mmCIF file of C-alpha atoms and ligand atoms in Angstrom:
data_model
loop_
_atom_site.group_PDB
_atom_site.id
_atom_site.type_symbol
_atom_site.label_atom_id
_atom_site.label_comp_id
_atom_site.label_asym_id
_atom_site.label_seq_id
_atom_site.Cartn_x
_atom_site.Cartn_y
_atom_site.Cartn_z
ATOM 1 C CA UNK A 315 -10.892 -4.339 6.699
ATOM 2 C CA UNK A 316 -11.746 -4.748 3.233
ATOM 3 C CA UNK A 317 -10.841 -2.849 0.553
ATOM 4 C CA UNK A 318 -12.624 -1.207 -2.366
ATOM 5 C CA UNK A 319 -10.251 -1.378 -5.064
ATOM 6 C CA UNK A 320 -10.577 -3.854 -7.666
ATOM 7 C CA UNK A 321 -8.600 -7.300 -6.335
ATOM 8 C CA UNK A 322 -8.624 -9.999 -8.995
ATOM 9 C CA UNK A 323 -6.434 -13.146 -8.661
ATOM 10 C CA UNK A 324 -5.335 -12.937 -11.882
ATOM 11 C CA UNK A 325 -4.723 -10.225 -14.344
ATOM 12 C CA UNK A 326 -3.706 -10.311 -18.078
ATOM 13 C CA UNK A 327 -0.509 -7.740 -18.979
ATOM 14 C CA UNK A 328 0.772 -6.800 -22.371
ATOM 15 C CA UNK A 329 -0.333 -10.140 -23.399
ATOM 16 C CA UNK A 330 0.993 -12.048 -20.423
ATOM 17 C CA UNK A 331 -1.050 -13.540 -17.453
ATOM 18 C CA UNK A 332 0.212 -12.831 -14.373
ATOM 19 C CA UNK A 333 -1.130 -14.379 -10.886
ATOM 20 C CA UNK A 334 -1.287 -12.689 -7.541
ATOM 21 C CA UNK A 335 1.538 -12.868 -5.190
ATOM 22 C CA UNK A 336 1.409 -10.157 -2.357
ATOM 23 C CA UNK A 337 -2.128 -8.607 -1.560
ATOM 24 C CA UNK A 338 -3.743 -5.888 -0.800
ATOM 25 C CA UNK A 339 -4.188 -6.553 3.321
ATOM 26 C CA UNK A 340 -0.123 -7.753 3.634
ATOM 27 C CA UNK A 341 0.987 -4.532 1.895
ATOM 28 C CA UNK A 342 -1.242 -2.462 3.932
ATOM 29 C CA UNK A 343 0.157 -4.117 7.150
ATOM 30 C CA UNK A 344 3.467 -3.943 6.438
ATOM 31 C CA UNK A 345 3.434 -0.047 5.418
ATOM 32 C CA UNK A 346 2.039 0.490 9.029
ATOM 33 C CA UNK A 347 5.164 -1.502 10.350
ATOM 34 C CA UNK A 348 7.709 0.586 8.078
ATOM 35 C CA UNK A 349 6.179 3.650 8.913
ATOM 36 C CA UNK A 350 6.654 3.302 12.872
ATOM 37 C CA UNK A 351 10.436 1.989 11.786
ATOM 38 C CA UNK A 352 10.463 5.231 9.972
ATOM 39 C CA UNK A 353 8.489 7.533 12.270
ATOM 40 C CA UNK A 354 11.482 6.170 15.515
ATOM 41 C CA UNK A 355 14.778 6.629 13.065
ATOM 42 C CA UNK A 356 14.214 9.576 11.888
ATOM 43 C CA UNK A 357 11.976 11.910 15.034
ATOM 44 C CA UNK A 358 13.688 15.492 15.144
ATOM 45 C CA UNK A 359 15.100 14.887 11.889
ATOM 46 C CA UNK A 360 12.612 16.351 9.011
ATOM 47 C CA UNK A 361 13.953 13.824 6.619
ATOM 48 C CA UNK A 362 13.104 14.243 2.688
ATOM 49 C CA UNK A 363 11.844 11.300 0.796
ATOM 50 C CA UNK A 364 13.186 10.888 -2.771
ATOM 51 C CA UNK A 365 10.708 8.628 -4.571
ATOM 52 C CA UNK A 366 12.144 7.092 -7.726
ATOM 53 C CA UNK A 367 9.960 7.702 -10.957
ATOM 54 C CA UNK A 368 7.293 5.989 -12.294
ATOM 55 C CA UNK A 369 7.306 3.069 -10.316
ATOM 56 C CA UNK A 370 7.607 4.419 -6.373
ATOM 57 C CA UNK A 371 4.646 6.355 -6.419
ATOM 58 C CA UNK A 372 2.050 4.228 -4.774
ATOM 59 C CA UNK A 373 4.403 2.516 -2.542
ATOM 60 C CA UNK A 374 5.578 6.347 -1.706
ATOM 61 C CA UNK A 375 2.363 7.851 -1.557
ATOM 62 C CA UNK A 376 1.173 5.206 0.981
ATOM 63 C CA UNK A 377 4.253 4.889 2.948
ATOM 64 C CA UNK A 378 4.424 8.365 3.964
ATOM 65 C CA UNK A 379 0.908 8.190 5.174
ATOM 66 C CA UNK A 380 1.820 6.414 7.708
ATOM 67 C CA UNK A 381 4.831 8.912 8.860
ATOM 68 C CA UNK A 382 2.994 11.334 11.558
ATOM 69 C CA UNK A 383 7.082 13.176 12.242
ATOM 70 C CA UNK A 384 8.107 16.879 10.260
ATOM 71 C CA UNK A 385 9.170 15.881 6.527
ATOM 72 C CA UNK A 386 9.423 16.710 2.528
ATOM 73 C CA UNK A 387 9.201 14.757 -0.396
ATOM 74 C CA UNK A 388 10.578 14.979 -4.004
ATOM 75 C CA UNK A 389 10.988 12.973 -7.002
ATOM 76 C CA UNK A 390 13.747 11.903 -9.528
ATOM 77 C CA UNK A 391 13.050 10.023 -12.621
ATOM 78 C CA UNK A 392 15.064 6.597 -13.859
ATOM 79 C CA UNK A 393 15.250 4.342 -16.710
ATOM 80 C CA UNK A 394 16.810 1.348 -16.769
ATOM 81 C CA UNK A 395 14.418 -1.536 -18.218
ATOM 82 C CA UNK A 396 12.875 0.174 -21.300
ATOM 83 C CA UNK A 397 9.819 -2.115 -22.129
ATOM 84 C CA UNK A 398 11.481 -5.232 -21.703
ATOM 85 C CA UNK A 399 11.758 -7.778 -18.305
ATOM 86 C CA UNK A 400 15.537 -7.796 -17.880
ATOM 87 C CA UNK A 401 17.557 -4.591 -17.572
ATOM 88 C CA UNK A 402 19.201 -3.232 -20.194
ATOM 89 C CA UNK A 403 22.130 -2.257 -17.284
ATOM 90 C CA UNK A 404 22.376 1.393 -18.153
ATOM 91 C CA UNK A 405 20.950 4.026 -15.725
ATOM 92 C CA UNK A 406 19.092 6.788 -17.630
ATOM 93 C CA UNK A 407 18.278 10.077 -15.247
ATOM 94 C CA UNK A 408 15.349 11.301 -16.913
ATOM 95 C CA UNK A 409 14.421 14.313 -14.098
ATOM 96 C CA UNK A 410 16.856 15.239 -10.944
ATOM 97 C CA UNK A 411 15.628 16.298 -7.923
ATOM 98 C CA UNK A 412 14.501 20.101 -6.971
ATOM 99 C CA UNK A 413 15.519 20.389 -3.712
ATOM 100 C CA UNK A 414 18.674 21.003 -1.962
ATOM 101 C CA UNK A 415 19.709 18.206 0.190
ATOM 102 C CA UNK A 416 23.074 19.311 1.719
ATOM 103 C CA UNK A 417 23.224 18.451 5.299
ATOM 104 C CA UNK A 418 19.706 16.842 4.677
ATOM 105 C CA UNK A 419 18.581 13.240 5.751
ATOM 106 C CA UNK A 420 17.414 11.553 2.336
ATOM 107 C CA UNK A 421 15.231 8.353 2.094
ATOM 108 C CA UNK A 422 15.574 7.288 -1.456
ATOM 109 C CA UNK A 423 12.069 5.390 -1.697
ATOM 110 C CA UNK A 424 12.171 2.791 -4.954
ATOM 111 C CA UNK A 425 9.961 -0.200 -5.930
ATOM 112 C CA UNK A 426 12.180 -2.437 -6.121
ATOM 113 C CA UNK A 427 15.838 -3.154 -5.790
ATOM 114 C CA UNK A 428 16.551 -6.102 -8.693
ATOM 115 C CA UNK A 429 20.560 -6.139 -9.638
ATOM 116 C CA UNK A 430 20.967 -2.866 -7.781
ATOM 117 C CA UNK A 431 22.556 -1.256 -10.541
ATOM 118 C CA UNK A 432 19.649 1.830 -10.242
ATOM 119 C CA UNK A 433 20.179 2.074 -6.172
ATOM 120 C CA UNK A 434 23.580 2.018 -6.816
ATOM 121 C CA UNK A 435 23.891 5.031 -8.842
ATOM 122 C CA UNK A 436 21.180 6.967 -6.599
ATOM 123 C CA UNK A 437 23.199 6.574 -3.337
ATOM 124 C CA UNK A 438 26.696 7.806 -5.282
ATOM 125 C CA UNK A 439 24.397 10.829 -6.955
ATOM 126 C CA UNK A 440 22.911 11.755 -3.590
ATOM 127 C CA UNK A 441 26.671 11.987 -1.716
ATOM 128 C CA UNK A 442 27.625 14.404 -4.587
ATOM 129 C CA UNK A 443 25.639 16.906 -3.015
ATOM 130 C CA UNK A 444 26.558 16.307 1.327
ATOM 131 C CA UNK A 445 23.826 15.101 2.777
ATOM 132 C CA UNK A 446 23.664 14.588 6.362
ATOM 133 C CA UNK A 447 22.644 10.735 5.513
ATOM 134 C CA UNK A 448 21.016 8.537 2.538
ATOM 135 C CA UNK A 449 18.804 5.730 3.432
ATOM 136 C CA UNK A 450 17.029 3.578 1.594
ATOM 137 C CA UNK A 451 13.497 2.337 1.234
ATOM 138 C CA UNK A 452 11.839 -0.379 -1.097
ATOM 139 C CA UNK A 453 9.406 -1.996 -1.441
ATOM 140 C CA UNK A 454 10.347 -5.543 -2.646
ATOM 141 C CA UNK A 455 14.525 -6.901 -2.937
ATOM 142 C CA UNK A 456 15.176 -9.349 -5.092
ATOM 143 C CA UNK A 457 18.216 -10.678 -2.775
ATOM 144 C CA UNK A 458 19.304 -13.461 -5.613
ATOM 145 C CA UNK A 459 19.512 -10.812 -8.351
ATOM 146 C CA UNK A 460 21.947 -8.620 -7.095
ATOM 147 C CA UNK A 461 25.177 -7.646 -8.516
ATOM 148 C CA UNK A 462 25.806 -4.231 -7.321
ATOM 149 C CA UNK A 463 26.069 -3.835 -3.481
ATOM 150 C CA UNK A 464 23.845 -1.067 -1.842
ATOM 151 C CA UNK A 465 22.836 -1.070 2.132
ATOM 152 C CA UNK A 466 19.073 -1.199 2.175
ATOM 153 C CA UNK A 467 17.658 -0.108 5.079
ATOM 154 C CA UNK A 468 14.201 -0.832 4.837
ATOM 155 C CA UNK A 469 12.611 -3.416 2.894
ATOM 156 C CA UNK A 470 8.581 -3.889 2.143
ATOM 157 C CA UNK A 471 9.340 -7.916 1.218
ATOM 158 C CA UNK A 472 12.292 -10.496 0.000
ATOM 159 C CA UNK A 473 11.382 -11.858 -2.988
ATOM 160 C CA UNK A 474 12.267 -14.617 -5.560
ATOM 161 C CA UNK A 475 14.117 -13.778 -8.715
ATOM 162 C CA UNK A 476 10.576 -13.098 -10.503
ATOM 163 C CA UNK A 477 9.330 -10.528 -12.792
ATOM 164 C CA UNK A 478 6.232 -8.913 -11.217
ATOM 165 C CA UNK A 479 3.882 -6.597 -11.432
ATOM 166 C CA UNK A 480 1.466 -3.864 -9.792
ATOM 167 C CA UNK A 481 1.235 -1.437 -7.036
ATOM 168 C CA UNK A 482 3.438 1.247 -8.924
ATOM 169 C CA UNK A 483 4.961 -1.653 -10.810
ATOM 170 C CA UNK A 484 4.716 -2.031 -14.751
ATOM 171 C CA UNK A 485 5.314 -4.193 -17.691
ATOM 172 C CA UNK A 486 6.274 -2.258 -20.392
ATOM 173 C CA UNK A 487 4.261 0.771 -18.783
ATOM 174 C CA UNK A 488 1.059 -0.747 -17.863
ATOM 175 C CA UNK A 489 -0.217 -2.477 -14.910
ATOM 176 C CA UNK A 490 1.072 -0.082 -12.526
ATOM 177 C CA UNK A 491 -2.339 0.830 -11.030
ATOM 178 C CA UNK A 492 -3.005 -3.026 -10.079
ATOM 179 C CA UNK A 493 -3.556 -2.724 -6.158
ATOM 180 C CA UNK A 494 -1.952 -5.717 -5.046
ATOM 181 C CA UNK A 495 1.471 -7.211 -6.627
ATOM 182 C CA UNK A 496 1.315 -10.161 -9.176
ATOM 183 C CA UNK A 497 3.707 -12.794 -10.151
ATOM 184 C CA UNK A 498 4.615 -13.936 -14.021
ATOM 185 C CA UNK A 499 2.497 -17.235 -14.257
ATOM 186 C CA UNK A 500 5.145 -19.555 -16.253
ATOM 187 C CA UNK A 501 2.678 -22.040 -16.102
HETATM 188 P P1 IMP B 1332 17.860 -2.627 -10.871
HETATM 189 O O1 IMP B 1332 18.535 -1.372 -11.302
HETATM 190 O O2 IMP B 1332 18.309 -3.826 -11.680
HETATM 191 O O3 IMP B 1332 17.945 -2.908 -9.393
HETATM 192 O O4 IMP B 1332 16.344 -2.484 -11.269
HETATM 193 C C1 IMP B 1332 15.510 -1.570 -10.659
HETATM 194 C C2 IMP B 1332 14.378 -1.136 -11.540
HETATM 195 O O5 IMP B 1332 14.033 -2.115 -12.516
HETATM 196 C C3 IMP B 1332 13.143 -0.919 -10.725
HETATM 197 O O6 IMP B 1332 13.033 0.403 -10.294
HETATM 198 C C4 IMP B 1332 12.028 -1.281 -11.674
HETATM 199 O O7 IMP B 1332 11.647 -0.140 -12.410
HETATM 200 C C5 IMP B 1332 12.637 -2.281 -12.616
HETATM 201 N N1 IMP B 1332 12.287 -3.671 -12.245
HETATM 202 C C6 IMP B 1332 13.118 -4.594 -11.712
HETATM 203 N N2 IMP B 1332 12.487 -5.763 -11.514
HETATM 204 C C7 IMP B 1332 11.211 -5.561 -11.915
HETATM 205 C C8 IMP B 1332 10.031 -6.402 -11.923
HETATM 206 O O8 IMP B 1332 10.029 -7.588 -11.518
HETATM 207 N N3 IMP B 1332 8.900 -5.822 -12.399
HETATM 208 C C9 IMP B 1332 8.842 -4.533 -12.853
HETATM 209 N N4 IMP B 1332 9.907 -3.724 -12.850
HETATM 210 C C10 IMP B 1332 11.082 -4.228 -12.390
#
């Protein structure tokens, strides 16, 4: 099925092109597949989604449209990249989560999981508080880049050790309502 949002192949970003990588139709397909994964683990559970500020909101938003079971959703707000493309490798927690997760079942939901550093520090803050489990859900892993260890339990798609862009994702704040991901063009 097509879509109607706007799907170019390329796309121009604080002065950077940037070409398209993942579309619209293989992100679409694999939210369906991560939402039966999702709807199976956790059936008679009522988990609560944490989405990670800005940048999980569409992949959030979508993914729990495809989870029919009992659950909640809440939000916490990082920074770790500023406006630049590498990390600056200090976590930031800009907004902490509302609700009361003791003897909860969390699903921290991020865009992406690059060193790990930001994962990292969500799992440890999440235990502070007894939950009955912490998951963890994003989007895109870029396996090469890590240097902090953090289980990740469900993954949209491995990627390269790329900067990219789109679907929730930014470069120095913009770009993040792109419908499909895009890739820095070195070229
Ligand atoms: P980590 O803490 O190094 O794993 O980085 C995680 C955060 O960095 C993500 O939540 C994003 O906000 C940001 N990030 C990492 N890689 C990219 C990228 O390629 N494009 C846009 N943001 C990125």
């Amino acid at each position: 099925m097509s879509s109607h949002f706007y799907q170019p192949e390329t796309v121009t970003c604080n002065g950077e092109k940037f070409k398209l990588f993942i579309t619209k139709e293989q992100i679409d397909e694999r939210m369906k597949q991560l939402g039966v994964q999702l709807n199976r683990d956790f059936e008679g559970k009522k988990p609560i989604f944490i989405g990670i500020l800005n940048g999980a909101f569409i992949f959030l938003a979508d993914i729990m449209r495809h989870v029919t079971i009992p659950c909640e959703v809440d939000f916490m707000k990082l920074s770790s990249y500023g406006d630049e493309k590498v990390s600056s490798g200090q976590v930031t927690e800009l907004k902490h989560i509302d609700a009361k997760i003791e003897d909860r079942h969390v699903i921290l939901v991020e865009d992406i999981v690059d060193t790990g550093l930001s994962m990292n520090y969500m799992v440890k803050r999440m235990h502070e508080n007894n939950p009955a489990s912490v998951s963890v859900c994003t989007l895109l892993h870029k396996k090469v880049a890590t240097k902090y260890e953090v289980q990740l339990d469900y993954v949209g798609f491995e990627i390269p050790d790329a900067f990219v862009l789109g679907y929730g994702l930014d470069y120095a704040q913009e770009g993040r309502n792109l419908s499909q991901i895009y890739v820095l063009d070195k070229a």
